[in-house]
Tab-separated table of C-alpha atoms in Angstrom:
chain	number	residue	atom	x	y	z
A	5	MET	CA	-33.794	-30.659	-108.716
A	6	ARG	CA	-35.766	-28.523	-111.075
A	7	ARG	CA	-34.512	-25.061	-111.799
A	8	GLU	CA	-37.653	-23.268	-110.495
A	9	ASP	CA	-37.334	-25.017	-107.085
A	10	ARG	CA	-33.932	-23.495	-106.311
A	11	GLY	CA	-33.993	-21.361	-103.165
A	12	ALA	CA	-37.254	-22.812	-101.840
A	13	VAL	CA	-35.599	-24.216	-98.726
A	14	THR	CA	-33.969	-20.871	-97.986
A	15	ALA	CA	-37.276	-19.052	-98.319
A	16	GLU	CA	-39.059	-21.560	-96.074
A	17	MET	CA	-36.323	-21.279	-93.471
A	18	ALA	CA	-36.523	-17.471	-93.566
A	19	VAL	CA	-40.229	-17.717	-92.732
A	20	ALA	CA	-39.941	-20.473	-90.116
A	21	LEU	CA	-36.898	-19.242	-88.196
A	22	PRO	CA	-38.552	-16.180	-86.555
A	23	VAL	CA	-41.453	-18.380	-85.452
A	24	LEU	CA	-39.044	-20.863	-83.889
A	25	VAL	CA	-37.157	-18.077	-82.099
A	26	LEU	CA	-40.417	-16.645	-80.755
A	27	LEU	CA	-41.520	-20.091	-79.569
A	28	LEU	CA	-38.194	-20.571	-77.793
A	29	ALA	CA	-38.470	-17.141	-76.130
A	30	VAL	CA	-41.997	-17.845	-74.897
A	31	SER	CA	-40.924	-21.247	-73.575
A	32	LEU	CA	-38.001	-19.745	-71.690
A	33	GLY	CA	-40.294	-17.050	-70.296
A	34	ALA	CA	-42.707	-19.695	-69.029
A	35	VAL	CA	-39.886	-21.589	-67.345
A	36	GLY	CA	-38.714	-18.351	-65.728
A	37	ALA	CA	-42.218	-17.586	-64.470
A	38	VAL	CA	-42.601	-21.043	-62.946
A	39	THR	CA	-39.178	-20.728	-61.329
A	40	ALA	CA	-40.080	-17.358	-59.791
A	41	GLN	CA	-43.377	-18.764	-58.486
A	42	LEU	CA	-41.620	-21.754	-56.904
A	43	ARG	CA	-39.048	-19.475	-55.305
A	44	CYS	CA	-41.886	-17.420	-53.773
A	45	VAL	CA	-43.489	-20.600	-52.411
A	46	ASP	CA	-40.188	-21.801	-50.950
A	47	ALA	CA	-39.451	-18.391	-49.414
A	48	ALA	CA	-42.891	-18.192	-47.805
A	49	ARG	CA	-42.533	-21.690	-46.335
A	50	GLU	CA	-39.029	-20.972	-45.050
A	51	GLY	CA	-40.230	-17.755	-43.432
A	52	ALA	CA	-43.278	-19.403	-41.879
A	53	ARG	CA	-41.156	-22.180	-40.367
A	54	ALA	CA	-38.738	-19.630	-38.912
A	55	ALA	CA	-41.570	-17.516	-37.528
A	56	ALA	CA	-43.162	-20.610	-35.959
A	57	ARG	CA	-39.883	-21.304	-34.143
A	58	GLY	CA	-40.064	-17.819	-32.620
A	59	GLU	CA	-37.436	-16.059	-34.749
A	60	SER	CA	-37.636	-12.268	-34.891
A	61	SER	CA	-39.459	-10.589	-37.746
A	62	ALA	CA	-36.160	-9.261	-39.113
A	63	ARG	CA	-34.629	-12.753	-39.050
A	64	VAL	CA	-37.710	-14.251	-40.722
A	65	THR	CA	-37.525	-11.631	-43.467
A	66	ALA	CA	-33.792	-12.223	-43.934
A	67	LEU	CA	-34.253	-15.994	-44.241
A	68	ALA	CA	-37.112	-15.623	-46.706
A	69	ARG	CA	-35.171	-13.057	-48.750
A	70	GLN	CA	-32.348	-15.582	-49.275
A	71	VAL	CA	-34.766	-17.855	-51.146
A	72	ALA	CA	-37.131	-15.295	-52.716
A	73	PRO	CA	-36.674	-13.790	-56.182
A	74	ALA	CA	-34.675	-10.565	-56.324
A	75	GLY	CA	-36.697	-7.544	-55.263
A	76	ALA	CA	-39.488	-9.569	-53.655
A	77	ARG	CA	-41.688	-8.009	-50.970
A	78	ILE	CA	-41.978	-10.093	-47.793
A	79	GLU	CA	-44.652	-9.584	-45.160
A	80	VAL	CA	-44.829	-11.336	-41.787
A	81	ALA	CA	-48.043	-11.301	-39.764
A	82	ALA	CA	-49.107	-12.983	-36.546
A	83	THR	CA	-52.742	-13.900	-36.028
A	84	GLY	CA	-54.492	-14.060	-32.699
A	85	SER	CA	-55.065	-17.810	-32.980
A	86	GLY	CA	-51.429	-18.849	-32.578
A	87	LEU	CA	-50.638	-18.799	-36.285
A	88	VAL	CA	-48.020	-16.869	-38.221
A	89	ALA	CA	-48.340	-16.024	-41.899
A	90	VAL	CA	-45.613	-15.082	-44.350
A	91	SER	CA	-46.475	-13.606	-47.717
A	92	VAL	CA	-43.976	-13.183	-50.573
A	93	THR	CA	-44.711	-11.147	-53.709
A	94	GLY	CA	-42.210	-10.951	-56.538
A	95	ARG	CA	-42.050	-10.240	-60.260
A	96	ALA	CA	-41.464	-12.821	-62.970
A	97	PRO	CA	-39.575	-11.335	-65.913
A	98	ILE	CA	-40.756	-12.285	-69.374
A	99	VAL	CA	-38.209	-12.991	-72.112
A	100	GLY	CA	-35.153	-11.990	-70.138
A	101	ARG	CA	-36.519	-8.659	-68.875
A	102	LEU	CA	-37.278	-7.414	-72.387
A	103	LEU	CA	-41.025	-7.341	-71.755
A	104	ALA	CA	-42.995	-6.275	-68.705
A	105	ALA	CA	-42.828	-8.640	-65.752
A	106	PHE	CA	-45.942	-9.975	-64.082
A	107	PRO	CA	-46.467	-10.503	-60.351
A	108	VAL	CA	-46.137	-13.855	-58.616
A	109	HIS	CA	-47.321	-14.422	-55.064
A	110	ALA	CA	-47.212	-17.107	-52.422
A	111	SER	CA	-48.078	-17.316	-48.757
A	112	ALA	CA	-47.613	-19.867	-46.008
A	113	VAL	CA	-49.109	-20.255	-42.562
A	114	ALA	CA	-47.652	-22.162	-39.617
A	115	ARG	CA	-48.724	-22.754	-36.040
A	116	VAL	CA	-46.397	-21.241	-33.438
A	117	GLU	CA	-44.459	-24.002	-31.681
A	118	PRO	CA	-45.069	-24.486	-27.971
A	119	GLY	CA	-42.503	-22.610	-25.908
A	120	ALA	CA	-41.463	-20.355	-28.776
A	121	PRO	CA	-40.985	-16.702	-27.830
A	122	PRO	CA	-43.789	-14.413	-29.034
C-alpha cells in the first residue's frame, strides 16, 4: 500500500455509513407503514364481519380495536340497503416515532346476515 492511500478506507466509510443508516431507517419506516395499513384492513374486516352477525356497535368496536393500530379511530355505520360498513383510521409512525406519522385508512363493507338482530 502506498503511503498516500493510508486512511482512504476510513474516510470512505465515514461518508458511506450515514447514508446506510438513513437507508435502513427509511426501510424500517416503510415496513412499519405497511404493517399499520394491513392492521387497519384486518381491523375493518373483523369489525364488518362482527357487525354482519348482528353484534352490538360497542362489541364491533372492541373487536376491531384488538386488531387495529394503537390509537386508531373506528367508525361503524349501517346503510339502508342491509349493509354495514366499518372504517378504521390510524397513524403510521415514521422512523420509530421520531418523525411525524402519516394517516392510514381502511374500510370494509358486509351484508347483514339473515336473522341477525338489527
